[in-house]
Amino acid sequence: MTQTPLPERLPRVAVVTGGSGGIGAAVSRRLARDGMTVVVAYAGRPDRAEQVVADIVAAGGQATAEQADVADEGEVAALFDRVEQAHGGVDVVVHTAGIMLLAPLAELDLADFDRMHRTNVRGTVVVDQQAVRRLRPGGALVNFSTSVTSLALPTYGAYVATKGAVDALTMVLARELRGRDVTVNAVAPGPTATPLFLDGKDQETIDRLAAAPPLERLGQPDDIAETVAFLAGPGRWVNGQVLLVNGGVAR
């Protein structure tokens, strides 16, 4: 009996916001190695986004760069429209875009808090809203939080307030998508050697934070990208979770 061959499966399509940044770039490259078509979404610095795309294409993968302000609902909706028109749909959304401005609460410039809230909270709501409307069955949404929500380090108060909102939204969305075969999780990195983390810190502070995990080193963007790849791929039974990815730093 001759079997009818299965139709050729098209590559899964992943949108990575903040895809030109340290962790976002590593995530983009890692998902491309898994065979996904990656859309590197960026707000500024198109040169960096195009370099990530060039790296992926040079390694035999498929990628494009798209600009959007994650907190602007019109721009984000247009981004997803372009992705669907170009690639037929969206299977994975990884929302890495975020900013971190540190100060003790007594000295906090509320304009800095407003900037973080716009990008980290409103941006997550805007991107997640489009993601949950459009992700195909078998899809995955991965938000980005921080391990500092549980470590409670001084000067991080306003920043972790924005990321606590991401944690809560992630768990609610996982339940709202009941029956859709779409997972929703958040990754919460610990100290990771990216410009976002290293900027403004002296070497003593960096060394102290690097010594905190039992593995006695800072995380690397590729460490975080491996966890994202698991959640975006085979990790289908992990859902509604905030995963601490920090080398074992104690709470």
CSV table of C-alpha atoms in Angstrom, one decimal:
chain,number,residue,atom,x,y,z
A,1,MET,CA,0.0,0.0,0.0
A,2,THR,CA,1.5,3.4,-1.0
A,3,GLN,CA,1.4,5.9,1.8
A,4,THR,CA,0.6,9.5,1.0
A,5,PRO,CA,3.7,11.6,2.0
A,6,LEU,CA,3.2,14.1,4.7
A,7,PRO,CA,3.2,17.7,3.6
A,8,GLU,CA,6.5,19.5,4.0
A,9,ARG,CA,6.5,21.4,7.3
A,10,LEU,CA,7.4,25.0,7.0
A,11,PRO,CA,9.9,26.5,9.5
A,12,ARG,CA,8.4,27.8,12.7
A,13,VAL,CA,8.4,31.6,12.9
A,14,ALA,CA,9.8,33.5,16.0
A,15,VAL,CA,9.5,37.2,16.8
A,16,VAL,CA,12.2,38.3,19.3
A,17,THR,CA,11.7,41.8,20.7
A,18,GLY,CA,14.9,43.5,21.8
A,19,GLY,CA,16.5,41.1,19.3
A,20,SER,CA,19.5,43.3,18.7
A,21,GLY,CA,20.5,43.5,22.4
A,22,GLY,CA,22.8,41.2,24.3
A,23,ILE,CA,20.4,38.5,25.4
A,24,GLY,CA,18.0,39.2,22.6
A,25,ALA,CA,20.7,38.7,20.0
A,26,ALA,CA,21.8,35.4,21.6
A,27,VAL,CA,18.2,34.2,21.7
A,28,SER,CA,17.7,35.2,18.0
A,29,ARG,CA,20.8,33.2,17.0
A,30,ARG,CA,19.9,30.2,19.1
A,31,LEU,CA,16.3,29.9,17.8
A,32,ALA,CA,17.7,30.2,14.2
A,33,ARG,CA,20.0,27.3,14.9
A,34,ASP,CA,16.9,25.3,15.8
A,35,GLY,CA,15.6,26.0,12.3
A,36,MET,CA,13.2,28.8,13.1
A,37,THR,CA,12.7,31.8,10.9
A,38,VAL,CA,13.6,34.7,13.2
A,39,VAL,CA,12.3,38.2,13.1
A,40,VAL,CA,14.7,40.4,15.0
A,41,ALA,CA,12.5,43.3,16.3
A,42,TYR,CA,14.3,46.4,17.5
A,43,ALA,CA,13.5,49.9,18.6
A,44,GLY,CA,16.7,51.8,17.7
A,45,ARG,CA,20.1,50.9,16.3
A,46,PRO,CA,19.2,49.2,13.1
A,47,ASP,CA,22.8,48.5,12.4
A,48,ARG,CA,22.9,46.1,15.4
A,49,ALA,CA,19.7,44.4,14.3
A,50,GLU,CA,21.1,44.0,10.8
A,51,GLN,CA,24.3,42.5,12.1
A,52,VAL,CA,22.3,39.8,14.0
A,53,VAL,CA,20.4,39.0,10.8
A,54,ALA,CA,23.7,38.8,8.9
A,55,ASP,CA,25.2,36.5,11.5
A,56,ILE,CA,22.1,34.2,11.3
A,57,VAL,CA,22.1,34.2,7.5
A,58,ALA,CA,25.8,33.5,7.3
A,59,ALA,CA,25.3,30.5,9.5
A,60,GLY,CA,22.6,29.1,7.1
A,61,GLY,CA,19.6,30.4,8.9
A,62,GLN,CA,16.7,32.7,8.0
A,63,ALA,CA,16.1,36.1,9.6
A,64,THR,CA,14.8,39.6,9.0
A,65,ALA,CA,14.9,42.8,11.0
A,66,GLU,CA,11.8,44.8,11.8
A,67,GLN,CA,11.5,48.1,13.7
A,68,ALA,CA,8.8,48.8,16.4
A,69,ASP,CA,8.5,50.6,19.7
A,70,VAL,CA,7.2,47.9,22.0
A,71,ALA,CA,5.0,50.3,23.9
A,72,ASP,CA,3.3,51.7,20.8
A,73,GLU,CA,0.3,49.5,20.1
A,74,GLY,CA,0.0,50.7,16.5
A,75,GLU,CA,3.6,49.9,15.7
A,76,VAL,CA,3.5,46.5,17.4
A,77,ALA,CA,0.3,45.5,15.6
A,78,ALA,CA,1.8,46.6,12.3
A,79,LEU,CA,4.9,44.5,13.1
A,80,PHE,CA,2.9,41.4,13.6
A,81,ASP,CA,0.9,42.1,10.4
A,82,ARG,CA,4.1,42.3,8.4
A,83,VAL,CA,5.3,39.0,10.0
A,84,GLU,CA,2.1,37.2,9.2
A,85,GLN,CA,2.0,38.6,5.6
A,86,ALA,CA,5.7,37.6,5.0
A,87,HIS,CA,5.8,34.2,6.8
A,88,GLY,CA,2.2,33.1,7.1
A,89,GLY,CA,1.9,33.2,10.9
A,90,VAL,CA,3.7,33.4,14.2
A,91,ASP,CA,4.7,30.4,16.4
A,92,VAL,CA,7.0,31.9,19.0
A,93,VAL,CA,7.2,35.3,20.7
A,94,VAL,CA,10.2,36.1,22.9
A,95,HIS,CA,9.8,39.5,24.6
A,96,THR,CA,13.3,40.5,25.8
A,97,ALA,CA,13.0,44.3,25.3
A,98,GLY,CA,13.4,46.2,28.6
A,99,ILE,CA,15.3,49.0,30.3
A,100,MET,CA,16.9,49.1,33.8
A,101,LEU,CA,17.5,52.4,35.7
A,102,LEU,CA,18.8,52.0,39.3
A,103,ALA,CA,18.6,54.2,42.3
A,104,PRO,CA,17.6,54.0,46.0
A,105,LEU,CA,13.8,54.8,46.2
A,106,ALA,CA,14.5,58.0,48.2
A,107,GLU,CA,16.6,59.3,45.3
A,108,LEU,CA,14.6,57.9,42.4
A,109,ASP,CA,13.8,60.3,39.6
A,110,LEU,CA,10.1,59.5,38.8
A,111,ALA,CA,10.7,60.3,35.2
A,112,ASP,CA,13.1,57.2,35.1
A,113,PHE,CA,10.4,55.1,36.7
A,114,ASP,CA,7.9,56.3,34.1
A,115,ARG,CA,10.4,55.3,31.3
A,116,MET,CA,10.8,51.9,32.8
A,117,HIS,CA,7.1,51.4,33.3
A,118,ARG,CA,6.4,52.4,29.7
A,119,THR,CA,8.9,49.9,28.3
A,120,ASN,CA,8.8,47.1,30.8
A,121,VAL,CA,5.2,47.0,31.8
A,122,ARG,CA,3.2,48.7,29.0
A,123,GLY,CA,5.6,47.2,26.4
A,124,THR,CA,5.0,43.7,27.8
A,125,VAL,CA,1.2,44.2,27.8
A,126,VAL,CA,1.2,45.5,24.2
A,127,VAL,CA,3.5,42.8,22.8
A,128,ASP,CA,1.7,40.0,24.8
A,129,GLN,CA,-1.7,41.2,23.6
A,130,GLN,CA,-0.6,40.8,20.0
A,131,ALA,CA,1.1,37.5,20.8
A,132,VAL,CA,-1.9,35.8,22.4
A,133,ARG,CA,-4.2,37.0,19.6
A,134,ARG,CA,-1.9,35.5,16.9
A,135,LEU,CA,0.2,32.6,18.1
A,136,ARG,CA,-0.6,29.4,16.3
A,137,PRO,CA,-1.4,26.1,18.1
A,138,GLY,CA,1.9,24.6,19.4
A,139,GLY,CA,3.1,28.1,20.0
A,140,ALA,CA,5.0,29.7,22.9
A,141,LEU,CA,5.3,33.1,24.5
A,142,VAL,CA,8.3,33.8,26.6
A,143,ASN,CA,8.5,37.0,28.7
A,144,PHE,CA,11.5,38.4,30.5
A,145,SER,CA,11.6,39.0,34.2
A,146,THR,CA,14.6,39.2,36.6
A,147,SER,CA,15.9,37.1,39.5
A,148,VAL,CA,16.2,40.4,41.5
A,149,THR,CA,12.5,40.2,42.2
A,150,SER,CA,13.4,37.6,44.8
A,151,LEU,CA,17.0,38.7,45.6
A,152,ALA,CA,15.7,42.1,46.7
A,153,LEU,CA,19.0,44.0,46.0
A,154,PRO,CA,19.1,47.7,47.1
A,155,THR,CA,18.7,50.3,44.3
A,156,TYR,CA,16.6,47.8,42.2
A,157,GLY,CA,13.3,48.6,43.8
A,158,ALA,CA,11.6,50.5,40.9
A,159,TYR,CA,13.0,48.1,38.3
A,160,VAL,CA,11.8,45.0,40.1
A,161,ALA,CA,8.4,46.7,40.6
A,162,THR,CA,8.1,46.7,36.8
A,163,LYS,CA,9.2,43.1,36.5
A,164,GLY,CA,6.9,41.9,39.2
A,165,ALA,CA,4.1,43.0,36.9
A,166,VAL,CA,5.6,40.8,34.2
A,167,ASP,CA,5.6,37.8,36.5
A,168,ALA,CA,1.9,38.3,37.4
A,169,LEU,CA,0.8,38.9,33.8
A,170,THR,CA,2.7,35.8,32.6
A,171,MET,CA,0.8,33.5,35.1
A,172,VAL,CA,-2.6,35.0,34.2
A,173,LEU,CA,-2.1,34.7,30.5
A,174,ALA,CA,-1.2,31.0,30.8
A,175,ARG,CA,-4.6,30.4,32.3
A,176,GLU,CA,-6.4,32.7,29.8
A,177,LEU,CA,-5.1,30.6,27.0
A,178,ARG,CA,-6.6,27.4,28.2
A,179,GLY,CA,-7.4,25.1,25.3
A,180,ARG,CA,-5.2,27.0,22.8
A,181,ASP,CA,-2.1,24.7,23.0
A,182,VAL,CA,0.0,27.8,23.6
A,183,THR,CA,2.5,28.0,26.5
A,184,VAL,CA,3.3,31.2,28.4
A,185,ASN,CA,6.3,31.5,30.6
A,186,ALA,CA,8.9,34.0,31.8
A,187,VAL,CA,12.6,33.7,32.2
A,188,ALA,CA,14.2,35.5,35.1
A,189,PRO,CA,18.0,35.9,34.5
A,190,GLY,CA,20.4,36.6,37.3
A,191,PRO,CA,23.5,38.7,36.9
A,192,THR,CA,24.4,38.3,33.2
A,193,ALA,CA,27.3,39.8,31.3
A,194,THR,CA,25.4,42.2,29.1
A,195,PRO,CA,25.7,46.0,28.6
A,196,LEU,CA,22.4,46.4,30.5
A,197,PHE,CA,23.9,44.7,33.6
A,198,LEU,CA,27.5,46.0,33.3
A,199,ASP,CA,26.8,49.7,32.6
A,200,GLY,CA,27.5,51.9,35.6
A,201,LYS,CA,29.0,49.1,37.9
A,202,ASP,CA,32.5,49.2,39.2
A,203,GLN,CA,34.7,46.1,39.0
A,204,GLU,CA,34.3,45.4,42.7
A,205,THR,CA,30.5,45.2,42.4
A,206,ILE,CA,30.8,43.0,39.3
A,207,ASP,CA,33.2,40.6,41.0
A,208,ARG,CA,31.0,40.4,44.0
A,209,LEU,CA,27.9,39.6,42.0
A,210,ALA,CA,29.9,37.1,39.9
A,211,ALA,CA,30.9,35.2,43.0
A,212,ALA,CA,27.3,34.9,44.3
A,213,PRO,CA,26.2,31.8,42.3
A,214,PRO,CA,27.7,28.4,43.3
A,215,LEU,CA,29.1,28.3,39.8
A,216,GLU,CA,31.1,31.5,40.7
A,217,ARG,CA,30.7,33.4,37.4
A,218,LEU,CA,28.3,35.7,35.7
A,219,GLY,CA,25.8,34.3,33.4
A,220,GLN,CA,26.4,34.7,29.7
A,221,PRO,CA,23.7,35.6,27.1
A,222,ASP,CA,24.0,32.1,25.6
A,223,ASP,CA,23.1,30.6,29.0
A,224,ILE,CA,19.8,32.4,28.9
A,225,ALA,CA,19.2,31.6,25.3
A,226,GLU,CA,19.4,27.9,26.0
A,227,THR,CA,16.6,28.1,28.4
A,228,VAL,CA,14.5,30.2,26.0
A,229,ALA,CA,15.1,27.6,23.3
A,230,PHE,CA,13.8,24.9,25.6
A,231,LEU,CA,10.6,26.8,26.4
A,232,ALA,CA,10.1,27.7,22.7
A,233,GLY,CA,10.6,24.2,21.6
A,234,PRO,CA,10.5,20.9,23.5
A,235,GLY,CA,9.4,22.3,26.9
A,236,ARG,CA,5.7,21.9,26.2
A,237,TRP,CA,4.8,20.8,29.8
A,238,VAL,CA,6.3,23.9,31.3
A,239,ASN,CA,3.5,26.5,31.5
A,240,GLY,CA,2.6,29.5,33.6
A,241,GLN,CA,6.1,29.6,35.3
A,242,VAL,CA,8.7,32.1,36.1
A,243,LEU,CA,12.0,30.3,35.7
A,244,LEU,CA,15.0,31.6,37.7
A,245,VAL,CA,18.0,31.3,35.4
A,246,ASN,CA,20.8,32.5,37.6
A,247,GLY,CA,23.3,29.7,38.3
A,248,GLY,CA,21.9,28.9,41.7
A,249,VAL,CA,21.9,32.3,43.4
A,250,ALA,CA,20.0,31.9,46.7
A,251,ARG,CA,16.8,33.7,47.2
